[in-house]
PDB file of C-alpha atoms in Angstrom:
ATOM      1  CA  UNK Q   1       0.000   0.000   0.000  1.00  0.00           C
ATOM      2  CA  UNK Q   2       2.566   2.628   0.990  1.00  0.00           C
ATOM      3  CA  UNK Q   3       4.474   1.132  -2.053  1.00  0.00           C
ATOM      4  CA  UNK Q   4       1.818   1.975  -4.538  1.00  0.00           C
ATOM      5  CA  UNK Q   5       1.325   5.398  -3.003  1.00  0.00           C
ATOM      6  CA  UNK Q   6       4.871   6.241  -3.024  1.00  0.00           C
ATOM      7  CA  UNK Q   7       4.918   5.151  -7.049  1.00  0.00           C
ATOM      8  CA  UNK Q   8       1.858   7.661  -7.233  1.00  0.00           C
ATOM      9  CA  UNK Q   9       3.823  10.629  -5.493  1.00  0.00           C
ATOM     10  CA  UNK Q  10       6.915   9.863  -7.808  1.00  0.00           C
ATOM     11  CA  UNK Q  11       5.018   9.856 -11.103  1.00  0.00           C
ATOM     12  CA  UNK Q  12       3.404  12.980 -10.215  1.00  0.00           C
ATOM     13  CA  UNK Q  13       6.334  15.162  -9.482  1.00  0.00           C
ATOM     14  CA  UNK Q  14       7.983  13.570 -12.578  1.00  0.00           C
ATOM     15  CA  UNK Q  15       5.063  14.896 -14.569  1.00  0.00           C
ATOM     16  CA  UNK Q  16       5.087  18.432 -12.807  1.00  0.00           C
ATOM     17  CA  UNK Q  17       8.725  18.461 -13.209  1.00  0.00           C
ATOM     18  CA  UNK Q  18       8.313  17.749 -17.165  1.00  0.00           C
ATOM     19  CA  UNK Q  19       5.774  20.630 -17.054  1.00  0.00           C
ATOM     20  CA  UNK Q  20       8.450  23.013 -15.655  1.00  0.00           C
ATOM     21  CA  UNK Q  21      10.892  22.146 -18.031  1.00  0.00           C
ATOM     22  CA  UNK Q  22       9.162  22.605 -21.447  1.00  0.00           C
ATOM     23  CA  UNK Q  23       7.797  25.670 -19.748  1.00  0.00           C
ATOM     24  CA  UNK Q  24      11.272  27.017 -19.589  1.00  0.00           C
ATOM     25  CA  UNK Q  25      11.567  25.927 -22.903  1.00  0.00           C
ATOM     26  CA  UNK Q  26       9.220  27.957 -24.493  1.00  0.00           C
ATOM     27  CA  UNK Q  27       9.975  30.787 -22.568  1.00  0.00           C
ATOM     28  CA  UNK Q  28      13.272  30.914 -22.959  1.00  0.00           C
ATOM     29  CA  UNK Q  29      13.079  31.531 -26.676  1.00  0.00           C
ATOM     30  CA  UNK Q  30      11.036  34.407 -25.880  1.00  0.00           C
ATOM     31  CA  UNK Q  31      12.775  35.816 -23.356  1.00  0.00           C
ATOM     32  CA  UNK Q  32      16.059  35.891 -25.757  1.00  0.00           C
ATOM     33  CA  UNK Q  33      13.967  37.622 -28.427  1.00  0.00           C
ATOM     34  CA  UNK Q  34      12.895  40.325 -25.821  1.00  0.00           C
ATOM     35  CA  UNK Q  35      16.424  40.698 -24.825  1.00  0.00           C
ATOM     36  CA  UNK Q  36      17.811  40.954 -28.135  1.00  0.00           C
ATOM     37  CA  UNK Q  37      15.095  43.769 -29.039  1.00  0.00           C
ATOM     38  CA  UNK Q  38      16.089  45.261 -25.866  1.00  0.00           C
ATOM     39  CA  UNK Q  39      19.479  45.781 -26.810  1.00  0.00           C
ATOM     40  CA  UNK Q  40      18.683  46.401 -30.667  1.00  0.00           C
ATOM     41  CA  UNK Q  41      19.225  50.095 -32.868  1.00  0.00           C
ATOM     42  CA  UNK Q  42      15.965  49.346 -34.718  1.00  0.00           C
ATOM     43  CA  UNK Q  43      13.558  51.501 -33.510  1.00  0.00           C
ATOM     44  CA  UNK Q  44      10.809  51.352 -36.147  1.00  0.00           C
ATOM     45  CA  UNK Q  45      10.991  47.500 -35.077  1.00  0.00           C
ATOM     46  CA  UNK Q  46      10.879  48.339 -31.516  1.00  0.00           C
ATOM     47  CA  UNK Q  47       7.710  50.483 -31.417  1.00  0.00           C
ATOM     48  CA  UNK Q  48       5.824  47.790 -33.883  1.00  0.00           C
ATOM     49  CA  UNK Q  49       7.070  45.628 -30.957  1.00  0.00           C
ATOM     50  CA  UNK Q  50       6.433  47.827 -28.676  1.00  0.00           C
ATOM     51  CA  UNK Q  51       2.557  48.323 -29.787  1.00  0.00           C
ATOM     52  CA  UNK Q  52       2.226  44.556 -30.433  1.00  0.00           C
ATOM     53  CA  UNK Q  53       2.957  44.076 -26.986  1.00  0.00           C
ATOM     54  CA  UNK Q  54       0.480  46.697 -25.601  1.00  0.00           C
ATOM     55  CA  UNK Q  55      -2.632  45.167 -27.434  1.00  0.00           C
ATOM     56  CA  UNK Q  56      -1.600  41.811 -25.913  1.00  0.00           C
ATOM     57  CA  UNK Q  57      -1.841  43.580 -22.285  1.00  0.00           C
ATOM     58  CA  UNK Q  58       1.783  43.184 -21.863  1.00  0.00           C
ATOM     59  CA  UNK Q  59       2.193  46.442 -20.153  1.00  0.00           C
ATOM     60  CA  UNK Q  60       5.708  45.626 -18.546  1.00  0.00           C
ATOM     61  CA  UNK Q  61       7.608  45.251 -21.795  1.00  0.00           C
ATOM     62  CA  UNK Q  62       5.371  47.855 -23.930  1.00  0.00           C
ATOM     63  CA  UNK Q  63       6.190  50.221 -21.153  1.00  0.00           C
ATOM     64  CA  UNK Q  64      10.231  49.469 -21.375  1.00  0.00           C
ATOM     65  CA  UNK Q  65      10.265  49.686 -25.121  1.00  0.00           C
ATOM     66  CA  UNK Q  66       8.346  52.979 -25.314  1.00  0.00           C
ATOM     67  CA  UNK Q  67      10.035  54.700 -21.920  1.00  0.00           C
ATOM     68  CA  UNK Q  68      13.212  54.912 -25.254  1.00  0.00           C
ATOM     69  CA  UNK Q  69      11.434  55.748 -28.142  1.00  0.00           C
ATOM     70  CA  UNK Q  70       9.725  58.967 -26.033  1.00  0.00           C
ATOM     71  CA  UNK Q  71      12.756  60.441 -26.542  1.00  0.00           C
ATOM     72  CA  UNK Q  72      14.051  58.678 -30.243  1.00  0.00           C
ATOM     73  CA  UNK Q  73      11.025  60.152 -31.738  1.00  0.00           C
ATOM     74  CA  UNK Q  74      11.036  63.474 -30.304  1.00  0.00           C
ATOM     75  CA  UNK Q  75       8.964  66.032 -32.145  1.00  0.00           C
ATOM     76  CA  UNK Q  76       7.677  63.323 -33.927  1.00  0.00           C
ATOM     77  CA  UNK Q  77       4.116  62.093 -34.825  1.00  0.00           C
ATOM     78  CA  UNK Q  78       5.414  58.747 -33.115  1.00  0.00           C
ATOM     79  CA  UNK Q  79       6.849  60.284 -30.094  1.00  0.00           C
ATOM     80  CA  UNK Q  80       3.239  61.755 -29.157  1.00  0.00           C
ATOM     81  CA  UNK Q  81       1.846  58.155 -29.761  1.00  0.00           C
ATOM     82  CA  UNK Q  82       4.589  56.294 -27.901  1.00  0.00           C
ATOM     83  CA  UNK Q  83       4.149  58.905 -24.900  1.00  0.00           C
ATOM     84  CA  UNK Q  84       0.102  58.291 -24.408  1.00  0.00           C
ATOM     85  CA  UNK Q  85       0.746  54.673 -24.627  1.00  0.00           C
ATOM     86  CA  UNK Q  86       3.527  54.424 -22.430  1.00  0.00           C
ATOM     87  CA  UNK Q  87       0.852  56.966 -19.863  1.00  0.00           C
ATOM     88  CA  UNK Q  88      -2.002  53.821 -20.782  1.00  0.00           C
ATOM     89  CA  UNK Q  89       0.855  51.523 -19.377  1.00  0.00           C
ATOM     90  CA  UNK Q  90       1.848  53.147 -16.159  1.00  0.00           C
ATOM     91  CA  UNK Q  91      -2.011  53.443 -15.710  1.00  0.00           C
ATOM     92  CA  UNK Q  92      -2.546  49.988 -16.584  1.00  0.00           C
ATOM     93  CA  UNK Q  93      -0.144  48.799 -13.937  1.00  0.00           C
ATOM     94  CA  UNK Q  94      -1.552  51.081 -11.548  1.00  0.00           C
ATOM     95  CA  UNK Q  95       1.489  52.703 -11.073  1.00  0.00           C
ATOM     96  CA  UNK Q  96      -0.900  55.984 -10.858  1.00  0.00           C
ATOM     97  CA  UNK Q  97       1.697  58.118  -9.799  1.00  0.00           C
ATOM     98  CA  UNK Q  98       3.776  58.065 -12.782  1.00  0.00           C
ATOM     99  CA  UNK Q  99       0.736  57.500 -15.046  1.00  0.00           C
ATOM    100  CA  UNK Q 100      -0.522  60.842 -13.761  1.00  0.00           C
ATOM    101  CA  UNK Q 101       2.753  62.870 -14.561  1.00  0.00           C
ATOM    102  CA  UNK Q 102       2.900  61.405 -17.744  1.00  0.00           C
ATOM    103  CA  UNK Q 103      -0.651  62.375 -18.724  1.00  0.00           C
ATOM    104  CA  UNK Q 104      -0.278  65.816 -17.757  1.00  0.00           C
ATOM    105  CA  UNK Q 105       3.093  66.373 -19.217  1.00  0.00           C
ATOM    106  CA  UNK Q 106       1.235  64.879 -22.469  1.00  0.00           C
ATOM    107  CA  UNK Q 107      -0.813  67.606 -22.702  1.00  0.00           C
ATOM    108  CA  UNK Q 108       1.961  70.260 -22.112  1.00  0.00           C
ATOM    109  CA  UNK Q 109       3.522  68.447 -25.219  1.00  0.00           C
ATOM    110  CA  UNK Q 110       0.628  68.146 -27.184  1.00  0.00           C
ATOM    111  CA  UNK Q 111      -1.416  70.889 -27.188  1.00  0.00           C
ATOM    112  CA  UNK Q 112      -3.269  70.705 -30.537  1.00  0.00           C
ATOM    113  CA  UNK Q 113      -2.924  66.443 -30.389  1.00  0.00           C
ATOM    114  CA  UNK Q 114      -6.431  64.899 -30.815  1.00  0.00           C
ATOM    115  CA  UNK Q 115      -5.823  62.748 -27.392  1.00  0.00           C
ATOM    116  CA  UNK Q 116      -5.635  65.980 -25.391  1.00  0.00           C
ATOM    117  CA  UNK Q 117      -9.200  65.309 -24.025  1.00  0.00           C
ATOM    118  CA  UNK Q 118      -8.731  61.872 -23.056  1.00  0.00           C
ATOM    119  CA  UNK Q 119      -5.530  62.892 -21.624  1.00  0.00           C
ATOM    120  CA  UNK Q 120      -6.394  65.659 -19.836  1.00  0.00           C
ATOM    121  CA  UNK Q 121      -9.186  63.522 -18.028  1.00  0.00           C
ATOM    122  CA  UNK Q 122      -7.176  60.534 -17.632  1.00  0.00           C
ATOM    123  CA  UNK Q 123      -4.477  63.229 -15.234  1.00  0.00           C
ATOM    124  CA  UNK Q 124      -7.140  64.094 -12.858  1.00  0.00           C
ATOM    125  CA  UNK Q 125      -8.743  60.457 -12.889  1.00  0.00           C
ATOM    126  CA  UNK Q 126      -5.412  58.958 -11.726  1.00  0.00           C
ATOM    127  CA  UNK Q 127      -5.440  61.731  -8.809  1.00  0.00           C
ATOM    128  CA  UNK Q 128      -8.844  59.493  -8.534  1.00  0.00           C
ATOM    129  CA  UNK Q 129      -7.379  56.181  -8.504  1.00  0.00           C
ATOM    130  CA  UNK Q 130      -5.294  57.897  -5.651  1.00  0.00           C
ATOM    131  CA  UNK Q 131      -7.496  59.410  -3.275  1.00  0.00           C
ATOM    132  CA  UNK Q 132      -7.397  58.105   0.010  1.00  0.00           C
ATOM    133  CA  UNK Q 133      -9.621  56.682   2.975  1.00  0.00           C
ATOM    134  CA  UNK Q 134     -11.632  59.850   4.899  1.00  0.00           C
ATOM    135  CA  UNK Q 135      -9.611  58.933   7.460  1.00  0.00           C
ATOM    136  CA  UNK Q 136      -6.697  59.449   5.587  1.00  0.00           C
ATOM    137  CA  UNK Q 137      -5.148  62.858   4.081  1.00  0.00           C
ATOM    138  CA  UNK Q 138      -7.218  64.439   0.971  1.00  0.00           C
ATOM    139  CA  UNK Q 139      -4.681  65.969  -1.042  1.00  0.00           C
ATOM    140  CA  UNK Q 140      -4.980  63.308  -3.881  1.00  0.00           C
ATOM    141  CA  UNK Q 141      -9.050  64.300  -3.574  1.00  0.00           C
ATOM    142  CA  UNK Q 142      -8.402  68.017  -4.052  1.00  0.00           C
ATOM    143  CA  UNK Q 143      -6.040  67.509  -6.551  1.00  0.00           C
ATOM    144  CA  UNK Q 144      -8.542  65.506  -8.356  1.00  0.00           C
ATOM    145  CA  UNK Q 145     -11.568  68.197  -8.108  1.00  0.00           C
ATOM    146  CA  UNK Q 146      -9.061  70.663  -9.297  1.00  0.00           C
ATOM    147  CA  UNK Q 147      -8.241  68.879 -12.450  1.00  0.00           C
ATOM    148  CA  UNK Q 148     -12.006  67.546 -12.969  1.00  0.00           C
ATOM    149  CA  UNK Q 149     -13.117  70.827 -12.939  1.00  0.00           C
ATOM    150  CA  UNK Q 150     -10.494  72.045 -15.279  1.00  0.00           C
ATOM    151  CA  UNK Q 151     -11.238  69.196 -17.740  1.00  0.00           C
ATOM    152  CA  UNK Q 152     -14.830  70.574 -17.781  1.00  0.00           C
ATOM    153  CA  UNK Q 153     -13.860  74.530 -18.234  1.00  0.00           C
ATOM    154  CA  UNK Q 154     -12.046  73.066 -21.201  1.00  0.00           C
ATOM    155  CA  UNK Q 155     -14.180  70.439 -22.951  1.00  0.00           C
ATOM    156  CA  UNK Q 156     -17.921  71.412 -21.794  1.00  0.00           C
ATOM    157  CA  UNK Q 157     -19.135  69.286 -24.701  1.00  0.00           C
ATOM    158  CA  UNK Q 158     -17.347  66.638 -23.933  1.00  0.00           C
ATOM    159  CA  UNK Q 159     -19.457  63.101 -23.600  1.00  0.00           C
ATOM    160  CA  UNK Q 160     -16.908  62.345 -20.296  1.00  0.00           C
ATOM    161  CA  UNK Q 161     -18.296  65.454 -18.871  1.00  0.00           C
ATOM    162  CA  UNK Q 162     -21.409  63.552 -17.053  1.00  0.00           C
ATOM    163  CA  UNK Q 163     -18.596  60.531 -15.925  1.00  0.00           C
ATOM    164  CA  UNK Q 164     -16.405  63.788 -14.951  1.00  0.00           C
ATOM    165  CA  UNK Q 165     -19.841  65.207 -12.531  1.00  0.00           C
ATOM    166  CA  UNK Q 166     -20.242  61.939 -11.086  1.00  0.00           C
ATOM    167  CA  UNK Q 167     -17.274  61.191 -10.114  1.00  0.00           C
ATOM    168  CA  UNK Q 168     -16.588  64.714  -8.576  1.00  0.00           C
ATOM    169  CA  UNK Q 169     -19.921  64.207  -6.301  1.00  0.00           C
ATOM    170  CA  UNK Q 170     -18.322  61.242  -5.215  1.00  0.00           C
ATOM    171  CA  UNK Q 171     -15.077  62.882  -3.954  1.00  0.00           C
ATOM    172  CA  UNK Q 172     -17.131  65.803  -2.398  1.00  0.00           C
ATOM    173  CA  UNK Q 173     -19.158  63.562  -0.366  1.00  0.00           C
ATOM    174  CA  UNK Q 174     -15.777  61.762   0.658  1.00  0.00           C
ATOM    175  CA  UNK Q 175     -14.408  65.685   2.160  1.00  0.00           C
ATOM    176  CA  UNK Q 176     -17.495  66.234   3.488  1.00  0.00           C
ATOM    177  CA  UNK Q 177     -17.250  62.648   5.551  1.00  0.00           C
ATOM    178  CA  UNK Q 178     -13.979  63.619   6.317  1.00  0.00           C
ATOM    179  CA  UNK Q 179     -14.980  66.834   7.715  1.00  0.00           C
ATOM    180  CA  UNK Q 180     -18.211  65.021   9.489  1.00  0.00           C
ATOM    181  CA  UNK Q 181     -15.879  62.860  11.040  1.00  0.00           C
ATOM    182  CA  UNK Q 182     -13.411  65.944  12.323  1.00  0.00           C
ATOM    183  CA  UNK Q 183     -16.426  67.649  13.347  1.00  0.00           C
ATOM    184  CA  UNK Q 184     -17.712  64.661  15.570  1.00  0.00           C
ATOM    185  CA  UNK Q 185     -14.096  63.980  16.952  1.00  0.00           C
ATOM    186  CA  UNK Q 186     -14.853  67.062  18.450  1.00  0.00           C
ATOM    187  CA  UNK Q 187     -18.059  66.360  19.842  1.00  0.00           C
ATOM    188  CA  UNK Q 188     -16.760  63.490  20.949  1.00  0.00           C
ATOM    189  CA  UNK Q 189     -13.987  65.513  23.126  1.00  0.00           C
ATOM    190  CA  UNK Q 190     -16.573  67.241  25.072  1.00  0.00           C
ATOM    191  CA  UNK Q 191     -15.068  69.408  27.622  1.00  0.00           C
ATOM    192  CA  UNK Q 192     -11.720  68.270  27.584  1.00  0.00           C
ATOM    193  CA  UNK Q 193      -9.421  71.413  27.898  1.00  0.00           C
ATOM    194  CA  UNK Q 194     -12.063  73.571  26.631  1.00  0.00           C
ATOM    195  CA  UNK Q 195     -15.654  73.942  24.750  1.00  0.00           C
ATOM    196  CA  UNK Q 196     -15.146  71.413  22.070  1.00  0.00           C
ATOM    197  CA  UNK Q 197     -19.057  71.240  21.839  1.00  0.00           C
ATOM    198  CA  UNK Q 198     -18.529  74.832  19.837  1.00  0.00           C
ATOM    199  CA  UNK Q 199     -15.733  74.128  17.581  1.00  0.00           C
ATOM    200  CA  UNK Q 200     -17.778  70.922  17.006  1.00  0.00           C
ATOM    201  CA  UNK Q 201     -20.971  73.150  16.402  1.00  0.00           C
ATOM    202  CA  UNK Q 202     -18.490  75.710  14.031  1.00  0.00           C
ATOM    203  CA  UNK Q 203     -17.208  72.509  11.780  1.00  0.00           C
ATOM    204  CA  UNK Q 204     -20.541  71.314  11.197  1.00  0.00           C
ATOM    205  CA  UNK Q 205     -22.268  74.485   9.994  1.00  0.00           C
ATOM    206  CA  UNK Q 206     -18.974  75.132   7.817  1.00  0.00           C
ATOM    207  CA  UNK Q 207     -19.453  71.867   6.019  1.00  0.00           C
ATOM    208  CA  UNK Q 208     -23.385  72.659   5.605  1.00  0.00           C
ATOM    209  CA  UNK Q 209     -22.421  75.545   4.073  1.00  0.00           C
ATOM    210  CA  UNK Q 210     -20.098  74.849   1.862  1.00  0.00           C
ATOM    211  CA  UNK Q 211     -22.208  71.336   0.705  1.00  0.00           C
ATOM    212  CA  UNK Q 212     -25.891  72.129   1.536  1.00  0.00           C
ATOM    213  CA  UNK Q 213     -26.803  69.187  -0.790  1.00  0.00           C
ATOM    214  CA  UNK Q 214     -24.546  66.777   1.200  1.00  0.00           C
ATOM    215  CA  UNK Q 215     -25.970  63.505   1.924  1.00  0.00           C
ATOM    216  CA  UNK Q 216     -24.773  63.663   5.408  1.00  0.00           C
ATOM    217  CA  UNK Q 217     -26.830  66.536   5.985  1.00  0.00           C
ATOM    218  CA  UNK Q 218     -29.043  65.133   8.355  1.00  0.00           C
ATOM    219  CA  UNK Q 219     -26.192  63.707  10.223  1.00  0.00           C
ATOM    220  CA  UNK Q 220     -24.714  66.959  10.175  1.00  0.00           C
ATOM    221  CA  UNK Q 221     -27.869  68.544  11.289  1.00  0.00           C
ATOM    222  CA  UNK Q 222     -28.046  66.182  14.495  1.00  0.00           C
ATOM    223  CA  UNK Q 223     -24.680  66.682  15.577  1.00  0.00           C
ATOM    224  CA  UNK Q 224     -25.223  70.464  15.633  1.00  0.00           C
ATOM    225  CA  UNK Q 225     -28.651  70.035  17.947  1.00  0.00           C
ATOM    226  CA  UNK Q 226     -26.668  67.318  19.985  1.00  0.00           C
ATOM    227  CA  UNK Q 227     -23.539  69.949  20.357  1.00  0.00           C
ATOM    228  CA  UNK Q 228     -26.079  72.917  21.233  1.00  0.00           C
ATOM    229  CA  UNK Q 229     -27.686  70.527  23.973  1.00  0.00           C
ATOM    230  CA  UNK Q 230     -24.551  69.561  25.224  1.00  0.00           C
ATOM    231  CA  UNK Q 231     -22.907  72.553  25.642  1.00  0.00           C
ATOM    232  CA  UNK Q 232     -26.017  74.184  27.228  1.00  0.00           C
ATOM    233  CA  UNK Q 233     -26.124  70.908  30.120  1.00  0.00           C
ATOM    234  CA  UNK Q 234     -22.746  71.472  30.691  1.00  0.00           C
ATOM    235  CA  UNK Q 235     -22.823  75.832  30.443  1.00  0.00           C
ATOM    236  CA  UNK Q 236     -21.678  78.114  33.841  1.00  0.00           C
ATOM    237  CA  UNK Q 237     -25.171  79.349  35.044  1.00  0.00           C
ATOM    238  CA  UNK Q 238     -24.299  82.880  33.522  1.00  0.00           C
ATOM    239  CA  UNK Q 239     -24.229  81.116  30.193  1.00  0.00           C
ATOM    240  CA  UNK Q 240     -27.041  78.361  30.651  1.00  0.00           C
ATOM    241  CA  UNK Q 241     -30.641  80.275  30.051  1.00  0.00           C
ATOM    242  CA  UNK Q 242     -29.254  81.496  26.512  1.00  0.00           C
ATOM    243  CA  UNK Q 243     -27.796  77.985  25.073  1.00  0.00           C
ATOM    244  CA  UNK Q 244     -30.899  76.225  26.321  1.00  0.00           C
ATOM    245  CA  UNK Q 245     -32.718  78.510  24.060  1.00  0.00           C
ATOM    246  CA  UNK Q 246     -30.280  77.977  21.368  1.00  0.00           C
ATOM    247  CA  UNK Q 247     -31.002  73.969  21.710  1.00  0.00           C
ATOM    248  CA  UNK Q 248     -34.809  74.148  21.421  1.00  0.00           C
ATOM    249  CA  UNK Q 249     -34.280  76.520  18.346  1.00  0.00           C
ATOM    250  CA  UNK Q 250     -32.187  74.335  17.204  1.00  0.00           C
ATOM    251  CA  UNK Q 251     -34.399  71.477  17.705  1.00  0.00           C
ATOM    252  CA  UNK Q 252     -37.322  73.311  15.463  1.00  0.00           C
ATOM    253  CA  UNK Q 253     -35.058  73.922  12.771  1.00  0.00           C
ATOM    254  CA  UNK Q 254     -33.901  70.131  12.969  1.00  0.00           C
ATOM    255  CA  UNK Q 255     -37.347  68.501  12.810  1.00  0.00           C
ATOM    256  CA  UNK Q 256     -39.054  71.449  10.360  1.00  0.00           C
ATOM    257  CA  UNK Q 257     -36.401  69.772   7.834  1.00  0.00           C
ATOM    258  CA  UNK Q 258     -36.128  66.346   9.273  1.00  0.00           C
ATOM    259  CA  UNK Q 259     -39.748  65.446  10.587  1.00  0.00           C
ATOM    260  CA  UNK Q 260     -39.407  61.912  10.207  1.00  0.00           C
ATOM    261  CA  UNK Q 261     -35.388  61.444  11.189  1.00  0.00           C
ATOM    262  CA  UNK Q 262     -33.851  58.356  12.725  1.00  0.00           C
ATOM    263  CA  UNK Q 263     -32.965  60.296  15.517  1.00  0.00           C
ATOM    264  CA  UNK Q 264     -35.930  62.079  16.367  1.00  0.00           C
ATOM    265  CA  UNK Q 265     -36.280  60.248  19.809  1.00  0.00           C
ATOM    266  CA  UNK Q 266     -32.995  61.346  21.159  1.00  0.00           C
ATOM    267  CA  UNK Q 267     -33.641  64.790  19.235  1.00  0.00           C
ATOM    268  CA  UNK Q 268     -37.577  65.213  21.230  1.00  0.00           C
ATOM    269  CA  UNK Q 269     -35.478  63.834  24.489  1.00  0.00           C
ATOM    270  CA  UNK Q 270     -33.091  66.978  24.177  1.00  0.00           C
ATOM    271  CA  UNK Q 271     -36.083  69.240  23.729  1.00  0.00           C
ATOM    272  CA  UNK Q 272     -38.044  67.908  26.783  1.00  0.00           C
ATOM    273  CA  UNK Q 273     -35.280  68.358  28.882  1.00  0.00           C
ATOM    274  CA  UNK Q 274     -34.211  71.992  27.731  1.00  0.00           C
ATOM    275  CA  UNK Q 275     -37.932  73.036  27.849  1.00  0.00           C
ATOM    276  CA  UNK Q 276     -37.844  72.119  31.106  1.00  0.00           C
ATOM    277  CA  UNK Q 277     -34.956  73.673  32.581  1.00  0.00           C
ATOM    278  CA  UNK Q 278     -36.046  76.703  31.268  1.00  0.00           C
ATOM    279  CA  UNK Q 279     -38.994  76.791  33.003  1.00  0.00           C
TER     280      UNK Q 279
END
């Protein structure tokens, strides 16, 4: 029995072995032939190559080959072509960063080029590709915005331009999260070494202001009536008529525009409460 399975084991790993080794084989040739057009003076060769390579997805090698021929072909009408590819590459390997330079420095280049639109959206959509968690930092968001918006100053008609809208919104509702969440770390703070309740109050109302249409609006809202009934519970007497008056404003404002919230328990059990220390 442990005979036979042993015999079993062996023939397998001769067959897997056999598999390696005309795999090697047959990639060895091609290896060579990429090294040898590495190393070769024939450029026309190398961007046919170079082109072959990029409609098979091979976005390593394309990207090698056409990295030289940027700079062979300068001023040329293959230069411009080996430049967006070689931007399609870096993109395509999600090296964004580079992909991103290269796109932008494309359009510097290429002013009057017919792939000026695509490149000029494909800079700010690898800012995109970049932009981090809300709890991260947001440069890569307003870097994106910027160029989004810049893509639609310059090609209004564009049929990207609704994509372009879209995906703006979504980056606006990830700085207004961001800001939501700053704005409730400060709630969340309380008293500690100061009225946080206000500067939470402050961030809030900022955000509303600059993105009315948010859909964290309602959160926002809450967090503002929460803040105003916080700070008044925990006010100096001289200080505690006046922001108990501020939270029951605040809570008609909040259910005038919210009537049917999720929080409208906790928001009628601040209003109770402040009605009745008032009286």
């Amino acid at each position: 029995m442990r005979k036979n399975h042993l015999n079993i084991i062996l023939t397998e790993t001769f067959k897997l072995r056999n598999i390696i080794f005309l795999s090697v084989i047959f990639l060895f040739p091609s290896c060579s032939k990429y090294q040898k057009l590495l190393k070769s003076k024939d450029y026309e060769m190398k961007y046919e190559k170079a082109m072959e390579y990029y409609e098979k997805e091979d976005y390593n090698r394309a990207s090698t080959l056409l990295y030289e021929l940027i700079g062979i072909y300068r001023g040329t009408e293959k230069s411009e072509m080996a430049h967006f590819i070689y931007a399609n590459c870096l993109y395509n390997t999600k090296d964004f960063l580079l992909a991103g330079h290269y796109y932008r420095t494309f359009v510097q280049s290429y002013p009057t080029s017919q792939l000026r639109e695509e490149a000029q959206f494909m800079h700010p959509f690898c800012n995109y590709r970049m932009s981090a968690s809300p709890l991260l930092d947001q440069t890569e968001t307003y870097n994106a915005l910027e160029g989004f918006q810049l893509f639609i100053n310059l090609f209004p008609n564009s049929p990207k331009v609704i994509e372009t809208t879209l995906l703006m919104d979504e980056l606006r509702d990830k700085l207004v999260y961001k800001a939501y969440l700053n704005a409730r770390l400060y709630f969340n703070l309380g008293t500690y070494l100061g009225n946080n309740y206000k500067s939470a109050i402050i961030a809030a109302r900022n955000i509303l202001d600059e993105y009315p249409d948010t859909e964290y609006r309602e959160e926002l809202s809450f967090l503002i009536l929460e803040s105003k009934y916080r700070q008044a519970i925990n006010s100096v007497i001289e200080l505690k008529e006046e922001r108990l008056r501020e939270t029951v404003d605040e809570y008609y404002s909040f259910i005038n525009e919210f009537p049917s919230s999720q929080y409208l328990t906790k928001a009628n059990n601040f209003f109770e409460t402040a009605s009745y220390l008032l009286n």
